[in-house]
């Protein structure tokens, strides 16, 4: 049975964000697309600080999809250099603020220099517990499910498990962020209304929030608006509204006792 909501869960434990609109933001200002990506880095800092202040356990940001390699080579190059620069300049701040950094995705496609920088950043922050900050880079939801399936297939081949032991729980255990709560809320900026191959398995029961705000303009007020909207949702997890009401009354009674 899926984990049911608690009365305390007005603030989502895990928020995932598709950061969309950097290029359009730059174009509106007569700038090249990469100008928007650099401005988007400031929005990342604001979002991380907001999540840390407001008790969110995990924040997952979709920075670079496996499909983004198809973009112009100059833009990809700038994105990679920006990634390097941010890792270098921000990791100490993350560590000082008790934030654990994880890069999720197929890191093998990155340069050796970037892979080394990622490893150093993850190792430096690995014991922090104030916030899990997951950056999805060269990530795709279909890739995530595929890599999990391959791991389970290898276990079957080696005799470690039987095919009948491949369950939803077993697959979940091999996915990225298996050690963290599932996302409660997905936010997408930029006006598009799709999830674009992001966390396909993990978002099965997430609430979706779409805003036309372009990512560089995403600030505390807009983040708070998304959280407020989430808190007003009725999350049934397959139950009827009547069943959920009975469940919540039971929770309230136990709290009063």
mmCIF file of C-alpha atoms in Angstrom:
data_model
loop_
_atom_site.group_PDB
_atom_site.id
_atom_site.type_symbol
_atom_site.label_atom_id
_atom_site.label_comp_id
_atom_site.label_asym_id
_atom_site.label_seq_id
_atom_site.Cartn_x
_atom_site.Cartn_y
_atom_site.Cartn_z
ATOM 1 C CA UNK A 1 0.000 0.000 0.000
ATOM 2 C CA UNK A 2 1.248 3.502 -0.842
ATOM 3 C CA UNK A 3 2.353 5.712 2.051
ATOM 4 C CA UNK A 4 -0.637 7.777 3.146
ATOM 5 C CA UNK A 5 -0.466 11.477 3.938
ATOM 6 C CA UNK A 6 -0.054 12.696 7.508
ATOM 7 C CA UNK A 7 -1.710 15.728 9.013
ATOM 8 C CA UNK A 8 1.698 17.389 9.328
ATOM 9 C CA UNK A 9 2.440 17.155 5.632
ATOM 10 C CA UNK A 10 1.325 20.626 4.632
ATOM 11 C CA UNK A 11 4.894 21.327 3.495
ATOM 12 C CA UNK A 12 6.066 18.715 0.976
ATOM 13 C CA UNK A 13 8.976 16.573 2.072
ATOM 14 C CA UNK A 14 10.381 16.406 -1.454
ATOM 15 C CA UNK A 15 9.988 19.042 -4.172
ATOM 16 C CA UNK A 16 11.134 18.480 -7.758
ATOM 17 C CA UNK A 17 11.482 21.392 -10.191
ATOM 18 C CA UNK A 18 11.800 21.515 -13.971
ATOM 19 C CA UNK A 19 13.681 24.773 -14.450
ATOM 20 C CA UNK A 20 12.354 25.981 -17.794
ATOM 21 C CA UNK A 21 12.548 29.336 -19.549
ATOM 22 C CA UNK A 22 16.168 30.494 -19.340
ATOM 23 C CA UNK A 23 16.504 30.903 -23.108
ATOM 24 C CA UNK A 24 13.221 32.769 -23.505
ATOM 25 C CA UNK A 25 14.083 35.016 -20.556
ATOM 26 C CA UNK A 26 17.332 36.004 -22.296
ATOM 27 C CA UNK A 27 15.637 36.482 -25.662
ATOM 28 C CA UNK A 28 13.092 38.874 -24.125
ATOM 29 C CA UNK A 29 16.049 41.029 -23.085
ATOM 30 C CA UNK A 30 17.828 40.863 -26.414
ATOM 31 C CA UNK A 31 20.524 38.577 -25.038
ATOM 32 C CA UNK A 32 21.858 35.198 -26.153
ATOM 33 C CA UNK A 33 20.451 32.046 -24.531
ATOM 34 C CA UNK A 34 23.508 31.426 -22.366
ATOM 35 C CA UNK A 35 22.857 34.760 -20.600
ATOM 36 C CA UNK A 36 19.624 33.219 -19.354
ATOM 37 C CA UNK A 37 21.385 30.128 -18.029
ATOM 38 C CA UNK A 38 23.710 32.282 -15.949
ATOM 39 C CA UNK A 39 20.734 34.230 -14.577
ATOM 40 C CA UNK A 40 19.050 30.899 -13.835
ATOM 41 C CA UNK A 41 21.918 30.003 -11.508
ATOM 42 C CA UNK A 42 20.791 32.816 -9.196
ATOM 43 C CA UNK A 43 17.273 31.344 -9.128
ATOM 44 C CA UNK A 44 18.811 28.019 -8.097
ATOM 45 C CA UNK A 45 20.495 29.689 -5.133
ATOM 46 C CA UNK A 46 17.186 31.269 -4.083
ATOM 47 C CA UNK A 47 15.293 27.983 -4.392
ATOM 48 C CA UNK A 48 17.881 26.072 -2.359
ATOM 49 C CA UNK A 49 17.870 28.702 0.390
ATOM 50 C CA UNK A 50 14.042 28.688 0.486
ATOM 51 C CA UNK A 51 13.916 24.886 0.745
ATOM 52 C CA UNK A 52 16.500 24.861 3.531
ATOM 53 C CA UNK A 53 14.671 27.548 5.548
ATOM 54 C CA UNK A 54 11.274 25.913 5.209
ATOM 55 C CA UNK A 55 12.073 22.370 6.277
ATOM 56 C CA UNK A 56 11.890 20.655 2.879
ATOM 57 C CA UNK A 57 13.895 17.426 3.108
ATOM 58 C CA UNK A 58 14.799 16.978 -0.565
ATOM 59 C CA UNK A 59 14.957 19.363 -3.514
ATOM 60 C CA UNK A 60 15.554 17.914 -6.980
ATOM 61 C CA UNK A 61 16.339 20.273 -9.846
ATOM 62 C CA UNK A 62 16.262 19.222 -13.513
ATOM 63 C CA UNK A 63 19.369 20.956 -14.842
ATOM 64 C CA UNK A 64 20.300 19.042 -17.998
ATOM 65 C CA UNK A 65 18.324 16.254 -19.612
ATOM 66 C CA UNK A 66 19.724 13.432 -21.709
ATOM 67 C CA UNK A 67 17.970 15.101 -24.668
ATOM 68 C CA UNK A 68 19.734 18.451 -24.120
ATOM 69 C CA UNK A 69 22.877 17.180 -25.871
ATOM 70 C CA UNK A 70 20.984 17.943 -29.097
ATOM 71 C CA UNK A 71 21.196 21.676 -28.420
ATOM 72 C CA UNK A 72 23.785 23.865 -30.224
ATOM 73 C CA UNK A 73 27.325 22.860 -29.292
ATOM 74 C CA UNK A 74 28.164 26.346 -28.004
ATOM 75 C CA UNK A 75 25.206 26.317 -25.621
ATOM 76 C CA UNK A 76 26.077 22.843 -24.313
ATOM 77 C CA UNK A 77 29.681 23.946 -23.803
ATOM 78 C CA UNK A 78 28.598 26.996 -21.799
ATOM 79 C CA UNK A 79 26.240 24.847 -19.708
ATOM 80 C CA UNK A 80 29.057 22.442 -18.869
ATOM 81 C CA UNK A 81 31.411 25.271 -17.942
ATOM 82 C CA UNK A 82 28.682 26.873 -15.833
ATOM 83 C CA UNK A 83 28.158 23.544 -14.110
ATOM 84 C CA UNK A 84 31.889 23.359 -13.347
ATOM 85 C CA UNK A 85 31.969 26.927 -12.090
ATOM 86 C CA UNK A 86 28.950 26.544 -9.824
ATOM 87 C CA UNK A 87 30.297 23.320 -8.325
ATOM 88 C CA UNK A 88 33.572 25.065 -7.567
ATOM 89 C CA UNK A 89 32.067 28.201 -6.067
ATOM 90 C CA UNK A 90 29.044 26.791 -4.216
ATOM 91 C CA UNK A 91 30.133 23.515 -2.634
ATOM 92 C CA UNK A 92 31.637 25.180 0.465
ATOM 93 C CA UNK A 93 28.415 27.171 1.000
ATOM 94 C CA UNK A 94 26.393 23.983 0.678
ATOM 95 C CA UNK A 95 28.606 22.254 3.219
ATOM 96 C CA UNK A 96 28.455 25.183 5.631
ATOM 97 C CA UNK A 97 24.633 25.078 5.447
ATOM 98 C CA UNK A 98 24.404 21.313 6.102
ATOM 99 C CA UNK A 99 23.253 20.548 2.525
ATOM 100 C CA UNK A 100 24.064 17.229 0.902
ATOM 101 C CA UNK A 101 24.672 17.431 -2.856
ATOM 102 C CA UNK A 102 23.900 14.564 -5.192
ATOM 103 C CA UNK A 103 24.208 14.576 -8.985
ATOM 104 C CA UNK A 104 21.730 12.097 -10.465
ATOM 105 C CA UNK A 105 22.027 10.929 -14.054
ATOM 106 C CA UNK A 106 24.484 9.234 -16.384
ATOM 107 C CA UNK A 107 27.683 10.972 -15.300
ATOM 108 C CA UNK A 108 29.805 8.855 -17.651
ATOM 109 C CA UNK A 109 29.032 11.204 -20.538
ATOM 110 C CA UNK A 110 30.718 14.151 -18.814
ATOM 111 C CA UNK A 111 34.373 15.073 -19.164
ATOM 112 C CA UNK A 112 36.826 13.477 -16.730
ATOM 113 C CA UNK A 113 37.439 16.920 -15.258
ATOM 114 C CA UNK A 114 33.747 17.444 -14.544
ATOM 115 C CA UNK A 115 33.328 13.914 -13.181
ATOM 116 C CA UNK A 116 36.187 14.570 -10.752
ATOM 117 C CA UNK A 117 34.617 17.852 -9.630
ATOM 118 C CA UNK A 118 31.272 16.115 -9.079
ATOM 119 C CA UNK A 119 32.888 13.357 -7.029
ATOM 120 C CA UNK A 120 34.722 15.867 -4.852
ATOM 121 C CA UNK A 121 31.549 17.886 -4.234
ATOM 122 C CA UNK A 122 29.500 14.815 -3.344
ATOM 123 C CA UNK A 123 32.166 13.483 -0.994
ATOM 124 C CA UNK A 124 32.566 16.822 0.772
ATOM 125 C CA UNK A 125 28.844 17.087 1.543
ATOM 126 C CA UNK A 126 27.947 13.416 1.987
ATOM 127 C CA UNK A 127 27.461 13.574 5.767
ATOM 128 C CA UNK A 128 25.149 16.598 5.734
ATOM 129 C CA UNK A 129 21.500 16.147 6.661
ATOM 130 C CA UNK A 130 19.823 19.568 6.559
ATOM 131 C CA UNK A 131 18.668 19.233 2.931
ATOM 132 C CA UNK A 132 19.190 16.723 0.143
ATOM 133 C CA UNK A 133 19.945 18.737 -3.001
ATOM 134 C CA UNK A 134 19.707 16.543 -6.086
ATOM 135 C CA UNK A 135 20.820 17.987 -9.407
ATOM 136 C CA UNK A 136 19.546 15.933 -12.361
ATOM 137 C CA UNK A 137 22.215 16.230 -15.059
ATOM 138 C CA UNK A 138 22.274 14.066 -18.194
ATOM 139 C CA UNK A 139 19.210 12.506 -16.634
ATOM 140 C CA UNK A 140 16.096 10.970 -18.179
ATOM 141 C CA UNK A 141 13.278 9.094 -16.500
ATOM 142 C CA UNK A 142 13.370 6.320 -19.097
ATOM 143 C CA UNK A 143 17.142 5.982 -18.588
ATOM 144 C CA UNK A 144 16.590 5.733 -14.818
ATOM 145 C CA UNK A 145 14.073 2.896 -15.156
ATOM 146 C CA UNK A 146 16.310 1.152 -17.703
ATOM 147 C CA UNK A 147 19.404 1.255 -15.483
ATOM 148 C CA UNK A 148 17.361 -0.059 -12.554
ATOM 149 C CA UNK A 149 16.045 -2.911 -14.715
ATOM 150 C CA UNK A 150 19.553 -3.837 -15.814
ATOM 151 C CA UNK A 151 20.726 -4.021 -12.198
ATOM 152 C CA UNK A 152 17.876 -6.383 -11.351
ATOM 153 C CA UNK A 153 18.537 -8.450 -14.485
ATOM 154 C CA UNK A 154 22.161 -8.853 -13.385
ATOM 155 C CA UNK A 155 20.968 -10.041 -9.972
ATOM 156 C CA UNK A 156 18.715 -12.624 -11.614
ATOM 157 C CA UNK A 157 21.560 -13.769 -13.881
ATOM 158 C CA UNK A 158 23.903 -14.216 -10.909
ATOM 159 C CA UNK A 159 21.269 -16.144 -8.976
ATOM 160 C CA UNK A 160 21.019 -13.485 -6.299
ATOM 161 C CA UNK A 161 17.249 -13.127 -6.808
ATOM 162 C CA UNK A 162 14.459 -14.945 -8.658
ATOM 163 C CA UNK A 163 12.452 -13.251 -11.456
ATOM 164 C CA UNK A 164 9.401 -13.402 -9.200
ATOM 165 C CA UNK A 165 11.225 -11.114 -6.754
ATOM 166 C CA UNK A 166 11.218 -8.238 -9.252
ATOM 167 C CA UNK A 167 8.495 -6.142 -7.651
ATOM 168 C CA UNK A 168 7.599 -2.467 -7.624
ATOM 169 C CA UNK A 169 9.579 -2.156 -4.402
ATOM 170 C CA UNK A 170 12.611 -3.873 -5.960
ATOM 171 C CA UNK A 171 12.579 -1.532 -8.951
ATOM 172 C CA UNK A 172 12.136 1.501 -6.689
ATOM 173 C CA UNK A 173 15.165 0.390 -4.705
ATOM 174 C CA UNK A 174 17.432 0.577 -7.753
ATOM 175 C CA UNK A 175 16.282 3.997 -8.980
ATOM 176 C CA UNK A 176 18.041 7.293 -8.379
ATOM 177 C CA UNK A 177 17.255 8.760 -4.938
ATOM 178 C CA UNK A 178 15.975 5.426 -3.605
ATOM 179 C CA UNK A 179 17.123 6.525 -0.141
ATOM 180 C CA UNK A 180 14.935 9.649 -0.154
ATOM 181 C CA UNK A 181 11.172 10.238 0.093
ATOM 182 C CA UNK A 182 9.300 10.244 -3.199
ATOM 183 C CA UNK A 183 8.557 13.705 -4.627
ATOM 184 C CA UNK A 184 5.328 15.154 -3.248
ATOM 185 C CA UNK A 185 5.296 18.174 -5.532
ATOM 186 C CA UNK A 186 6.576 18.847 -9.047
ATOM 187 C CA UNK A 187 6.913 22.470 -10.108
ATOM 188 C CA UNK A 188 7.513 23.409 -13.722
ATOM 189 C CA UNK A 189 8.289 26.983 -14.713
ATOM 190 C CA UNK A 190 8.063 28.536 -18.168
ATOM 191 C CA UNK A 191 4.445 27.788 -19.001
ATOM 192 C CA UNK A 192 4.811 24.281 -20.453
ATOM 193 C CA UNK A 193 2.541 21.564 -19.027
ATOM 194 C CA UNK A 194 4.459 18.312 -19.363
ATOM 195 C CA UNK A 195 7.058 16.412 -17.334
ATOM 196 C CA UNK A 196 9.543 15.914 -20.200
ATOM 197 C CA UNK A 197 10.938 12.508 -19.207
ATOM 198 C CA UNK A 198 11.712 13.658 -15.657
ATOM 199 C CA UNK A 199 11.402 11.201 -12.739
ATOM 200 C CA UNK A 200 8.768 9.153 -14.563
ATOM 201 C CA UNK A 201 8.529 6.464 -11.883
ATOM 202 C CA UNK A 202 9.036 8.682 -8.858
ATOM 203 C CA UNK A 203 6.352 11.218 -9.834
ATOM 204 C CA UNK A 204 3.531 8.649 -9.952
ATOM 205 C CA UNK A 205 1.645 10.231 -7.018
ATOM 206 C CA UNK A 206 3.140 13.725 -7.037
ATOM 207 C CA UNK A 207 1.060 16.867 -7.246
ATOM 208 C CA UNK A 208 1.847 18.959 -10.335
ATOM 209 C CA UNK A 209 2.144 22.747 -10.298
ATOM 210 C CA UNK A 210 2.731 24.753 -13.474
ATOM 211 C CA UNK A 211 3.620 28.435 -13.622
ATOM 212 C CA UNK A 212 4.236 30.723 -16.584
ATOM 213 C CA UNK A 213 7.075 32.388 -14.664
ATOM 214 C CA UNK A 214 10.376 31.907 -16.469
ATOM 215 C CA UNK A 215 13.014 30.228 -14.322
ATOM 216 C CA UNK A 216 15.335 33.228 -13.769
ATOM 217 C CA UNK A 217 12.342 35.081 -12.251
ATOM 218 C CA UNK A 218 11.425 32.226 -9.889
ATOM 219 C CA UNK A 219 11.643 33.682 -6.383
ATOM 220 C CA UNK A 220 10.534 33.027 -2.808
ATOM 221 C CA UNK A 221 7.041 34.411 -3.409
ATOM 222 C CA UNK A 222 6.380 32.067 -6.324
ATOM 223 C CA UNK A 223 7.869 29.095 -4.460
ATOM 224 C CA UNK A 224 5.643 29.908 -1.481
ATOM 225 C CA UNK A 225 2.600 30.148 -3.759
ATOM 226 C CA UNK A 226 3.310 26.634 -5.079
ATOM 227 C CA UNK A 227 3.649 25.303 -1.519
ATOM 228 C CA UNK A 228 0.374 26.982 -0.505
ATOM 229 C CA UNK A 229 -1.379 25.443 -3.499
ATOM 230 C CA UNK A 230 0.042 22.026 -2.542
ATOM 231 C CA UNK A 231 -1.206 22.364 1.034
ATOM 232 C CA UNK A 232 -4.757 22.879 -0.241
ATOM 233 C CA UNK A 233 -4.783 19.758 -2.407
ATOM 234 C CA UNK A 234 -6.636 16.599 -1.381
ATOM 235 C CA UNK A 235 -4.148 13.779 -1.892
ATOM 236 C CA UNK A 236 -6.221 10.599 -2.036
ATOM 237 C CA UNK A 237 -3.603 7.998 -3.065
ATOM 238 C CA UNK A 238 -6.293 5.848 -4.671
ATOM 239 C CA UNK A 239 -8.808 6.356 -1.859
ATOM 240 C CA UNK A 240 -12.172 8.083 -2.145
ATOM 241 C CA UNK A 241 -12.717 11.472 -0.527
ATOM 242 C CA UNK A 242 -14.913 9.802 2.097
ATOM 243 C CA UNK A 243 -12.214 7.239 2.972
ATOM 244 C CA UNK A 244 -9.644 9.997 3.248
ATOM 245 C CA UNK A 245 -11.885 11.985 5.594
ATOM 246 C CA UNK A 246 -12.257 8.959 7.903
ATOM 247 C CA UNK A 247 -8.495 8.382 7.801
ATOM 248 C CA UNK A 248 -7.689 11.992 8.688
ATOM 249 C CA UNK A 249 -10.260 11.965 11.514
ATOM 250 C CA UNK A 250 -8.519 8.919 12.911
ATOM 251 C CA UNK A 251 -5.164 10.662 12.760
ATOM 252 C CA UNK A 252 -6.593 13.728 14.515
ATOM 253 C CA UNK A 253 -8.104 11.521 17.267
ATOM 254 C CA UNK A 254 -4.764 9.799 17.908
ATOM 255 C CA UNK A 255 -3.024 13.169 18.095
ATOM 256 C CA UNK A 256 -5.574 14.485 20.614
ATOM 257 C CA UNK A 257 -5.132 11.377 22.764
#
